[in-house]
Short mmCIF file of C-alpha atoms and ligand atoms in Angstrom, two decimals:
data_model
loop_
_atom_site.label_atom_id
_atom_site.label_comp_id
_atom_site.label_asym_id
_atom_site.label_seq_id
_atom_site.Cartn_x
_atom_site.Cartn_y
_atom_site.Cartn_z
CA UNK A 1 88.73 126.67 116.29
CA UNK A 2 89.63 128.39 119.08
CA UNK A 3 91.31 131.60 119.18
CA UNK A 4 93.74 129.93 121.74
CA UNK A 5 94.54 126.45 119.36
CA UNK A 6 95.26 128.84 116.07
CA UNK A 7 97.22 131.07 118.77
CA UNK A 8 98.65 127.80 120.47
CA UNK A 9 99.29 126.95 116.48
CA UNK A 10 100.63 129.79 114.66
CA UNK A 11 103.04 130.19 117.69
CA UNK A 12 103.98 126.59 117.66
CA UNK A 13 105.12 126.18 113.94
CA UNK A 14 108.52 126.41 114.65
CA UNK A 15 109.37 124.20 117.40
CA UNK A 16 106.79 121.36 114.82
CA UNK A 17 108.55 121.47 111.82
CA UNK A 18 111.85 121.22 113.97
CA UNK A 19 109.92 117.84 115.95
CA UNK A 20 109.10 117.00 112.32
CA UNK A 21 112.83 117.11 110.86
CA UNK A 22 114.17 115.09 114.18
CA UNK A 23 111.95 112.41 112.80
CA UNK A 24 113.20 112.40 109.06
CA UNK A 25 116.46 112.08 110.48
CA UNK A 26 115.57 108.64 111.67
CA UNK A 27 116.62 105.67 108.55
CA UNK A 28 113.66 103.65 109.87
CA UNK A 29 113.47 101.16 106.13
CA UNK A 30 111.33 99.50 107.11
CA UNK A 31 112.87 96.70 104.28
CA UNK A 32 116.65 97.22 105.39
CA UNK A 33 117.15 94.36 108.41
CA UNK A 34 120.87 96.67 108.46
CA UNK A 35 118.01 99.28 109.64
CA UNK A 36 116.00 97.59 112.61
CA UNK A 37 117.36 99.77 115.03
CA UNK A 38 116.93 103.00 113.38
CA UNK A 39 112.72 101.79 112.91
CA UNK A 40 112.91 100.41 116.80
CA UNK A 41 114.42 104.15 117.37
CA UNK A 42 111.50 105.98 114.80
CA UNK A 43 108.46 103.82 116.36
CA UNK A 44 109.45 105.10 120.47
CA UNK A 45 110.35 108.79 119.21
CA UNK A 46 106.50 108.36 118.05
CA UNK A 47 106.04 106.63 121.14
CA UNK A 48 107.30 109.40 123.09
CA UNK A 49 105.18 112.19 121.20
CA UNK A 50 101.87 110.79 121.56
CA UNK A 51 103.25 110.38 125.55
CA UNK A 52 103.83 113.86 126.02
CA UNK A 53 100.64 115.15 123.46
CA UNK A 54 98.86 112.86 127.22
CA UNK A 55 97.92 110.08 125.54
CA UNK A 56 98.07 106.69 126.80
CA UNK A 57 100.51 105.21 124.38
CA UNK A 58 102.21 101.91 123.84
CA UNK A 59 104.66 100.12 121.60
CA UNK A 60 103.64 96.69 121.27
CA UNK A 61 106.04 94.41 119.54
CA UNK A 62 105.11 92.18 116.25
CA UNK A 63 106.97 90.14 115.13
CA UNK A 64 107.98 92.25 112.00
CA UNK A 65 108.27 95.79 113.66
CA UNK A 66 106.43 97.31 116.64
CA UNK A 67 103.60 99.07 116.13
CA UNK A 68 102.79 102.41 118.24
CA UNK A 69 99.51 101.91 119.81
CA UNK A 70 98.19 105.30 122.02
CA UNK A 71 94.34 106.30 123.11
CA UNK A 72 92.98 109.13 124.53
CA UNK A 73 88.80 107.56 126.30
CA UNK A 74 88.07 110.76 127.73
CA UNK A 75 85.07 111.76 125.51
CA UNK A 76 82.52 109.36 126.95
CA UNK A 77 79.22 110.47 124.67
CA UNK A 78 81.46 111.54 122.03
CA UNK A 79 82.46 109.20 118.23
CA UNK A 80 85.98 108.24 118.10
CA UNK A 81 88.16 108.38 116.14
CA UNK A 82 91.05 105.44 114.97
CA UNK A 83 94.20 107.88 112.92
CA UNK A 84 96.22 104.84 111.25
CA UNK A 85 99.44 106.60 109.50
CA UNK A 86 103.21 104.77 109.25
CA UNK A 87 106.24 105.03 110.84
CA UNK A 88 108.65 103.34 107.74
CA UNK A 89 109.70 104.94 105.13
CA UNK A 90 111.28 103.53 101.68
CA UNK A 91 114.60 102.66 100.47
CA UNK A 92 116.22 105.85 99.53
CA UNK A 93 118.93 104.00 96.48
CA UNK A 94 119.79 105.10 94.48
CA UNK A 95 121.83 107.35 97.02
CA UNK A 96 123.72 109.32 94.25
CA UNK A 97 120.67 111.45 93.34
CA UNK A 98 120.30 112.96 96.35
CA UNK A 99 120.65 116.34 96.44
CA UNK A 100 121.40 116.50 100.31
CA UNK A 101 121.74 112.72 101.79
CA UNK A 102 118.29 111.58 102.50
CA UNK A 103 118.26 111.34 106.24
CA UNK A 104 119.64 114.63 106.59
CA UNK A 105 116.33 117.66 106.15
CA UNK A 106 116.71 120.32 104.54
CA UNK A 107 114.41 123.11 103.86
CA UNK A 108 114.51 123.88 100.16
CA UNK A 109 111.70 127.33 100.01
CA UNK A 110 108.85 126.56 101.63
CA UNK A 111 109.52 122.21 100.81
CA UNK A 112 111.27 120.10 103.16
CA UNK A 113 113.27 117.78 102.21
CA UNK A 114 114.05 113.59 103.45
CA UNK A 115 112.94 110.14 103.27
CA UNK A 116 109.48 109.65 104.08
CA UNK A 117 108.78 113.92 104.32
CA UNK A 118 105.49 113.19 102.53
CA UNK A 119 104.85 108.80 103.29
CA UNK A 120 104.46 109.38 105.48
CA UNK A 121 106.17 110.72 107.84
CA UNK A 122 105.32 114.37 107.55
CA UNK A 123 102.17 113.02 107.27
CA UNK A 124 101.06 111.39 110.19
CA UNK A 125 102.82 113.44 113.10
CA UNK A 126 100.57 116.44 111.89
CA UNK A 127 97.74 114.13 113.32
CA UNK A 128 100.15 113.71 116.15
CA UNK A 129 100.69 117.54 116.79
CA UNK A 130 97.35 117.77 116.63
CA UNK A 131 96.49 116.16 119.39
CA UNK A 132 98.92 117.70 121.44
CA UNK A 133 97.82 121.47 121.15
CA UNK A 134 94.90 120.54 121.47
CA UNK A 135 94.82 118.83 124.86
CA UNK A 136 97.25 122.08 125.59
CA UNK A 137 94.76 124.58 125.30
CA UNK A 138 92.23 122.55 126.47
CA UNK A 139 93.88 120.10 128.12
CA UNK A 140 91.52 117.62 126.56
CA UNK A 141 90.66 116.03 123.17
CA UNK A 142 87.09 116.89 121.85
CA UNK A 143 86.39 113.30 120.64
CA UNK A 144 87.81 109.87 121.78
CA UNK A 145 91.41 109.29 120.28
CA UNK A 146 92.64 106.34 118.96
CA UNK A 147 96.94 106.27 117.02
CA UNK A 148 97.74 103.21 115.37
CA UNK A 149 101.60 104.33 113.52
CA UNK A 150 102.85 101.17 111.85
CA UNK A 151 106.21 100.56 110.63
CA UNK A 152 105.99 98.06 107.90
CA UNK A 153 103.40 99.66 105.66
CA UNK A 154 106.36 99.71 102.97
CA UNK A 155 107.17 96.21 103.05
CA UNK A 156 103.12 95.41 102.16
CA UNK A 157 102.31 95.44 106.08
CA UNK A 158 102.77 91.32 106.81
CA UNK A 159 101.36 91.81 110.67
CA UNK A 160 99.23 93.71 110.75
CA UNK A 161 96.14 91.89 110.24
CA UNK A 162 97.30 90.08 112.92
CA UNK A 163 96.82 93.07 114.93
CA UNK A 164 94.23 93.81 114.34
CA UNK A 165 92.14 91.26 115.20
CA UNK A 166 94.72 90.60 118.20
CA UNK A 167 93.75 94.18 119.01
CA UNK A 168 89.75 94.30 117.65
CA UNK A 169 88.03 95.63 121.09
CA UNK A 170 90.95 98.06 121.35
CA UNK A 171 90.47 99.09 118.37
CA UNK A 172 86.78 100.25 118.24
CA UNK A 173 86.04 102.97 116.70
CA UNK A 174 83.35 104.87 114.72
CA UNK A 175 85.67 105.73 111.84
CA UNK A 176 89.19 105.54 110.70
CA UNK A 177 91.36 108.79 110.10
CA UNK A 178 94.06 108.28 107.27
CA UNK A 179 96.34 111.49 106.10
CA UNK A 180 99.02 108.78 103.74
CA UNK A 181 97.85 109.96 100.15
CA UNK A 182 97.57 113.57 98.36
CA UNK A 183 95.38 116.80 98.21
CA UNK A 184 93.95 117.84 94.18
CA UNK A 185 96.60 120.00 94.21
CA UNK A 186 98.82 123.13 96.26
CA UNK A 187 95.67 125.72 97.69
CA UNK A 188 93.41 122.70 96.86
CA UNK A 189 92.37 119.81 98.96
CA UNK A 190 91.19 116.70 98.34
CA UNK A 191 89.58 113.28 100.12
CA UNK A 192 90.67 110.73 98.17
CA UNK A 193 87.34 107.87 97.49
CA UNK A 194 89.12 105.08 95.76
CA UNK A 195 92.64 103.66 96.16
CA UNK A 196 93.98 100.24 93.16
CA UNK A 197 94.82 96.88 94.87
CA UNK A 198 98.01 95.67 94.35
CA UNK A 199 99.00 91.66 93.35
CA UNK A 200 103.23 91.60 93.52
CA UNK A 201 104.38 88.50 91.87
CA UNK A 202 108.46 87.48 90.72
CA UNK A 203 108.91 85.19 87.84
CA UNK A 204 111.81 82.85 88.16
CA UNK A 205 112.78 81.47 84.64
CA UNK A 206 114.95 78.82 83.86
CA UNK A 207 117.66 77.12 81.53
CA UNK A 208 120.70 74.83 82.32
CA UNK A 209 121.57 73.99 85.40
CA UNK A 210 124.93 76.54 85.35
CA UNK A 211 126.36 79.09 83.32
CA UNK A 212 127.37 78.83 79.39
CA UNK A 213 130.26 80.28 77.61
CA UNK A 214 128.17 82.05 74.83
CA UNK A 215 130.63 80.80 72.48
CA UNK A 216 130.40 77.10 72.78
CA UNK A 217 126.65 77.22 74.13
CA UNK A 218 124.73 79.73 72.25
CA UNK A 219 122.61 78.43 69.75
CA UNK A 220 122.38 75.02 70.84
CA UNK A 221 120.48 75.71 74.17
CA UNK A 222 117.66 78.20 75.38
CA UNK A 223 119.03 81.92 76.86
CA UNK A 224 116.91 82.33 80.17
CA UNK A 225 117.23 86.57 80.25
CA UNK A 226 115.54 85.95 75.89
CA UNK A 227 112.59 83.55 76.62
CA UNK A 228 112.20 86.21 80.40
CA UNK A 229 112.12 89.08 77.53
CA UNK A 230 109.46 87.27 75.55
CA UNK A 231 106.85 86.99 78.24
CA UNK A 232 107.58 90.28 79.06
CA UNK A 233 107.07 91.85 76.46
CA UNK A 234 103.77 89.33 75.83
CA UNK A 235 101.85 90.72 78.66
CA UNK A 236 100.45 93.85 77.24
CA UNK A 237 98.50 94.12 73.70
CA UNK A 238 99.40 96.40 71.06
CA UNK A 239 96.35 98.75 71.78
CA UNK A 240 98.13 99.40 75.66
CA UNK A 241 95.19 97.25 77.41
CA UNK A 242 97.50 94.09 79.41
CA UNK A 243 97.59 91.11 77.73
CA UNK A 244 97.05 87.97 80.33
CA UNK A 245 93.42 86.38 79.34
CA UNK A 246 90.65 87.28 82.07
CA UNK A 247 92.00 90.41 83.38
CA UNK A 248 89.36 92.36 82.40
CA UNK A 249 87.02 90.09 83.54
CA UNK A 250 85.87 91.49 87.19
CA UNK A 251 86.11 94.55 86.45
CA UNK A 252 84.15 96.96 87.37
CA UNK A 253 82.90 99.46 84.68
CA UNK A 254 84.45 103.17 84.70
CA UNK A 255 80.03 104.67 84.56
CA UNK A 256 79.22 107.77 82.49
CA UNK A 257 79.29 109.81 86.17
CA UNK A 258 82.82 108.58 87.60
CA UNK A 259 84.12 109.64 83.92
CA UNK A 260 81.78 112.26 84.21
CA UNK A 261 82.90 113.94 87.55
CA UNK A 262 87.10 112.68 86.31
CA UNK A 263 86.73 115.14 83.76
CA UNK A 264 84.97 117.63 86.16
CA UNK A 265 88.90 117.73 88.01
CA UNK A 266 90.44 119.42 84.82
CA UNK A 267 93.64 117.46 85.09
CA UNK A 268 96.29 118.79 83.54
CA UNK A 269 98.20 115.72 80.52
CA UNK A 270 100.49 118.47 79.63
CA UNK A 271 101.87 119.28 83.48
CA UNK A 272 101.93 115.35 84.22
CA UNK A 273 103.99 115.02 80.84
CA UNK A 274 106.43 117.55 81.55
CA UNK A 275 106.89 116.93 85.56
CA UNK A 276 108.42 113.53 85.03
CA UNK A 277 110.47 114.72 81.76
CA UNK A 278 108.58 112.61 79.35
CA UNK A 279 107.60 113.49 76.02
CA UNK A 280 104.16 110.65 75.28
CA UNK A 281 102.08 109.20 78.36
CA UNK A 282 100.78 105.94 76.59
CA UNK A 283 98.80 103.82 77.94
CA UNK A 284 95.48 101.44 77.64
CA UNK A 285 93.88 103.35 75.14
CA UNK A 286 89.81 105.11 74.81
CA UNK A 287 90.03 106.38 79.12
CA UNK A 288 92.63 109.77 79.99
CA UNK A 289 95.49 110.25 81.56
CA UNK A 290 93.61 110.10 85.35
CA UNK A 291 91.12 107.40 83.88
CA UNK A 292 94.26 104.83 83.77
CA UNK A 293 96.24 106.29 86.44
CA UNK A 294 94.49 106.24 89.20
CA UNK A 295 90.86 103.60 87.97
CA UNK A 296 91.55 101.26 85.71
CA UNK A 297 94.06 98.18 86.29
CA UNK A 298 97.38 98.39 85.53
CA UNK A 299 99.77 95.48 85.10
CA UNK A 300 104.27 97.00 84.95
CA UNK A 301 107.59 94.71 84.90
CA UNK A 302 109.25 96.96 88.39
CA UNK A 303 112.53 94.74 88.21
CA UNK A 304 114.56 92.98 85.43
CA UNK A 305 117.27 90.87 86.39
CA UNK A 306 119.91 88.16 85.18
CA UNK A 307 123.32 87.45 83.53
CA UNK A 308 126.54 89.72 84.01
CA UNK A 309 125.69 93.04 84.46
CA UNK A 310 129.08 93.68 85.46
CA UNK A 311 131.87 95.64 84.19
CA UNK A 312 133.01 95.46 80.49
CA UNK A 313 132.01 92.26 78.86
CA UNK A 314 131.28 89.16 79.94
CA UNK A 315 130.18 86.37 76.94
CA UNK A 316 127.59 84.49 79.55
CA UNK A 317 124.91 82.47 78.26
CA UNK A 318 123.20 82.42 82.40
CA UNK A 319 121.30 79.77 83.67
CA UNK A 320 118.20 82.05 84.83
CA UNK A 321 116.61 85.27 84.69
CA UNK A 322 113.87 87.24 86.88
CA UNK A 323 111.60 89.45 86.86
CA UNK A 324 109.84 91.73 89.45
CA UNK A 325 105.97 92.27 88.42
CA UNK A 326 103.28 93.78 89.97
CA UNK A 327 99.52 95.01 89.38
CA UNK A 328 97.60 97.30 90.22
CA UNK A 329 93.87 96.00 90.92
CA UNK A 330 90.95 97.97 90.24
CA UNK A 331 87.06 96.90 92.41
CA UNK A 332 86.56 93.76 92.21
CA UNK A 333 89.13 92.40 91.42
CA UNK A 334 90.71 89.72 93.49
CA UNK A 335 94.67 88.87 94.25
CA UNK A 336 94.18 85.16 93.97
CA UNK A 337 92.24 85.52 90.95
CA UNK A 338 94.67 87.82 89.31
CA UNK A 339 97.93 85.68 90.96
CA UNK A 340 96.43 82.36 88.80
CA UNK A 341 95.52 84.53 85.50
CA UNK A 342 98.97 85.73 85.53
CA UNK A 343 100.75 82.12 85.86
CA UNK A 344 98.69 80.86 83.76
CA UNK A 345 99.83 82.86 81.10
CA UNK A 346 102.89 83.32 81.52
CA UNK A 347 103.48 79.77 81.92
CA UNK A 348 101.20 78.82 79.32
CA UNK A 349 103.58 81.16 77.47
CA UNK A 350 106.94 79.62 77.58
CA UNK A 351 109.31 79.49 74.90
CA UNK A 352 110.52 76.27 74.63
CA UNK A 353 113.60 74.65 76.80
CA UNK A 354 112.91 76.47 80.09
CA UNK A 355 110.57 76.42 83.01
CA UNK A 356 109.11 79.26 84.54
CA UNK A 357 108.29 79.87 88.82
CA UNK A 358 105.80 82.64 89.70
CA UNK A 359 105.29 83.36 93.01
CA UNK A 360 103.90 85.67 94.92
CA UNK A 361 105.74 88.48 97.06
CA UNK A 362 102.06 90.21 98.12
CA UNK A 363 98.69 91.31 97.35
CA UNK A 364 96.04 94.11 98.40
CA UNK A 365 92.40 94.50 97.08
CA UNK A 366 91.10 97.86 95.52
CA UNK A 367 88.87 100.50 98.21
CA UNK A 368 86.28 102.21 97.01
CA UNK A 369 84.19 104.89 99.69
CA UNK A 370 81.06 105.33 101.03
CA UNK A 371 80.97 108.63 100.63
CA UNK A 372 77.88 108.93 102.60
CA UNK A 373 78.71 108.25 106.43
CA UNK A 374 78.06 111.00 107.83
CA UNK A 375 81.58 111.00 109.47
CA UNK A 376 82.46 112.07 105.35
CA UNK A 377 81.09 115.29 106.36
CA UNK A 378 83.64 116.25 109.14
CA UNK A 379 86.04 115.86 107.08
CA UNK A 380 85.05 117.58 104.35
CA UNK A 381 84.39 120.39 106.98
CA UNK A 382 87.42 120.30 108.49
CA UNK A 383 89.55 120.71 105.39
CA UNK A 384 87.22 123.57 103.35
CA UNK A 385 87.33 125.34 106.85
CA UNK A 386 91.69 125.30 106.82
CA UNK A 387 92.05 125.00 103.31
CA UNK A 388 88.86 128.31 102.61
CA UNK A 389 87.85 126.07 99.89
CA UNK A 390 85.37 122.00 98.60
CA UNK A 391 87.25 119.25 98.60
CA UNK A 392 87.43 117.48 95.76
CA UNK A 393 86.52 113.54 95.81
CA UNK A 394 89.25 112.27 93.92
CA UNK A 395 90.82 108.92 93.96
CA UNK A 396 94.33 107.76 94.03
CA UNK A 397 95.99 104.88 91.65
CA UNK A 398 97.74 103.78 94.97
CA UNK A 399 97.13 101.54 98.11
CA UNK A 400 97.36 101.28 101.39
CA UNK A 401 96.69 97.09 101.69
CA UNK A 402 95.28 98.49 105.45
CA UNK A 403 91.96 99.98 104.33
CA UNK A 404 90.49 97.16 103.45
CA UNK A 405 91.54 95.53 106.45
CA UNK A 406 89.77 97.77 108.55
CA UNK A 407 86.87 97.23 106.64
CA UNK A 408 86.65 93.34 106.31
CA UNK A 409 88.51 93.03 110.02
CA UNK A 410 86.65 95.88 112.32
CA UNK A 411 84.05 96.87 110.05
CA UNK A 412 85.43 100.04 110.11
CA UNK A 413 85.36 102.75 107.09
CA UNK A 414 87.92 104.57 106.81
CA UNK A 415 88.18 108.68 105.32
CA UNK A 416 91.46 109.64 103.16
CA UNK A 417 92.29 113.56 104.09
CA UNK A 418 96.53 113.55 102.25
CA UNK A 419 97.69 116.46 102.82
CA UNK A 420 100.84 115.85 99.75
CA UNK A 421 101.35 117.10 96.65
CA UNK A 422 101.16 114.48 92.90
CA UNK A 423 104.57 115.63 92.46
CA UNK A 424 105.69 114.93 96.15
CA UNK A 425 108.46 112.58 94.70
CA UNK A 426 107.25 109.45 97.11
CA UNK A 427 109.62 106.28 97.26
CA UNK A 428 111.86 108.27 95.05
CA UNK A 429 115.73 110.47 95.93
CA UNK A 430 115.18 114.22 97.35
CA UNK A 431 111.65 112.43 98.60
CA UNK A 432 109.16 116.57 100.11
CA UNK A 433 106.30 117.15 101.78
CA UNK A 434 104.94 121.20 101.85
CA UNK A 435 105.55 123.48 105.17
CA UNK A 436 102.69 125.12 104.05
CA UNK A 437 101.12 121.48 103.88
CA UNK A 438 102.80 120.31 106.88
CA UNK A 439 101.05 123.16 109.02
CA UNK A 440 97.72 123.16 107.84
CA UNK A 441 97.49 119.88 108.18
CA UNK A 442 97.81 120.28 111.79
CA UNK A 443 95.52 122.64 111.83
CA UNK A 444 93.26 120.09 109.60
CA UNK A 445 93.49 117.19 112.56
CA UNK A 446 92.40 119.49 115.03
CA UNK A 447 89.94 120.74 113.30
CA UNK A 448 88.44 117.22 112.15
CA UNK A 449 88.43 116.32 115.79
CA UNK A 450 85.97 119.28 116.79
CA UNK A 451 83.79 118.92 113.20
CA UNK A 452 83.78 114.28 114.16
CA UNK A 453 82.63 115.90 117.94
CA UNK A 454 79.48 117.75 116.58
CA UNK A 455 78.45 113.77 115.57
CA UNK A 456 76.41 111.11 117.37
CA UNK A 457 78.54 107.84 118.61
CA UNK A 458 77.63 105.48 116.81
N1 BES B 501 100.88 105.69 101.19
C1 BES B 501 101.78 105.25 99.70
C2 BES B 501 99.77 105.23 99.06
C3 BES B 501 99.39 106.02 98.32
C4 BES B 501 100.52 107.53 97.91
C5 BES B 501 98.34 106.31 97.58
C6 BES B 501 99.46 108.16 97.57
C7 BES B 501 97.31 107.26 97.51
C8 BES B 501 98.93 108.20 97.22
C9 BES B 501 101.95 103.83 100.51
O1 BES B 501 102.91 104.05 101.27
C10 BES B 501 102.40 102.93 99.24
O2 BES B 501 103.67 103.28 98.51
N2 BES B 501 101.95 101.96 99.10
C11 BES B 501 102.46 101.10 98.27
C12 BES B 501 101.70 99.75 98.43
C13 BES B 501 102.43 99.14 99.44
C14 BES B 501 102.16 97.16 99.75
C15 BES B 501 103.71 98.30 99.92
C16 BES B 501 101.82 101.67 97.07
O3 BES B 501 100.98 101.69 96.36
O4 BES B 501 102.88 100.48 95.80
MN1 MN B 502 102.50 105.82 102.77
MN1 MN B 503 105.03 104.66 99.77
#
């Protein structure tokens, strides 16, 4: 990186932080229609930033929230990077647990605390600011750059696959770069080479046609909450494995080499437990915590409701009960397969007197990166330059469905260069992002573009 760029990036830090603060004041909660105006405003904010960086920028409508697309294609002999990120955020509940309001970004030491700070506004915006800085210093970028910043990632990207198909030619690139994951630890960067997939369903259990007096009917009719509890309790075996028949049939087993690579990362299980305030960390027998949270498939109940949950007591025998259940998938499980196996298991083990429906919310396959692609070197070099140490290859248990779509729809490999930290509280109250990571992320993005320009165009 040139001295001029280095100096500019350092001198711009207060202004970059202010711009991030402004972005974090926008309540772009994609799941909530009452925030549609905020979400649209957020797309415009990101578009304005890209436009002022000197990129040709469009806010492209979809049936849902718009996609922000921008491009600078002034380096015909250099490769093209397609930078993906998302400007939408998760809902903020429970509000009372936030130290400050979620859209009033607050500086606490080295952290900026706000919804979206790490997931994904802070990480995504690092790339926007890097492009701006490079353009200001040189009047051009070292390689061709395209941005696709969507507003529906947190609701499963329902309109993105058609968008990719409709804009296939425009989105042509040599590689996709995504910062929507974590580093290995503070001071230790990482490239995420594995993500888990997802199958998200709702289970609806129905008993009588209407709620009943539990004194007059209790004992004479099935209780859907009791039935649903039995169903959920039956989803795991005593050894912590998932009890759905065939769940592990297609799972690609971990090789000895993979397990040795995980072990070498030195995951601290005691620290893992301390950070989240638990004394034990049970799970599938025979695997380390790191393996269980990143490389093994899981099943969890995410929400459960039914009956009376208001103030006081109501002696009611509910007519229905409901649960949200999700599975994290690994290669080579498919969402379709797991959905069918889960549904069959629930229906085959239904307690007497109730009926049930299992409805799919959304699904996505797991991702395993090809580490041998030449563009991977651009990422590892960039991270090493900025952090001064070699990055590690790591897996994450989270899901970014579009990564599989980039491969299947556009034939593109993705490089996941995350700037978050494991304790950033993504999706939780008091979500944060390290301000140091933010500045280093801007540098790493600029450095990646410089490194990419050294590679031959595809
Ligand atoms: N950025 C996260 C996923 C993530 C976080 C991956 C940290 C690796 C490390 C993304 O915004 C997310 O939350 N994805 C959802 C899935 C989506 C379909 C709602 C998830 O993983 O639950
Ligand atoms: Mn994200
Ligand atoms: Mn998220």
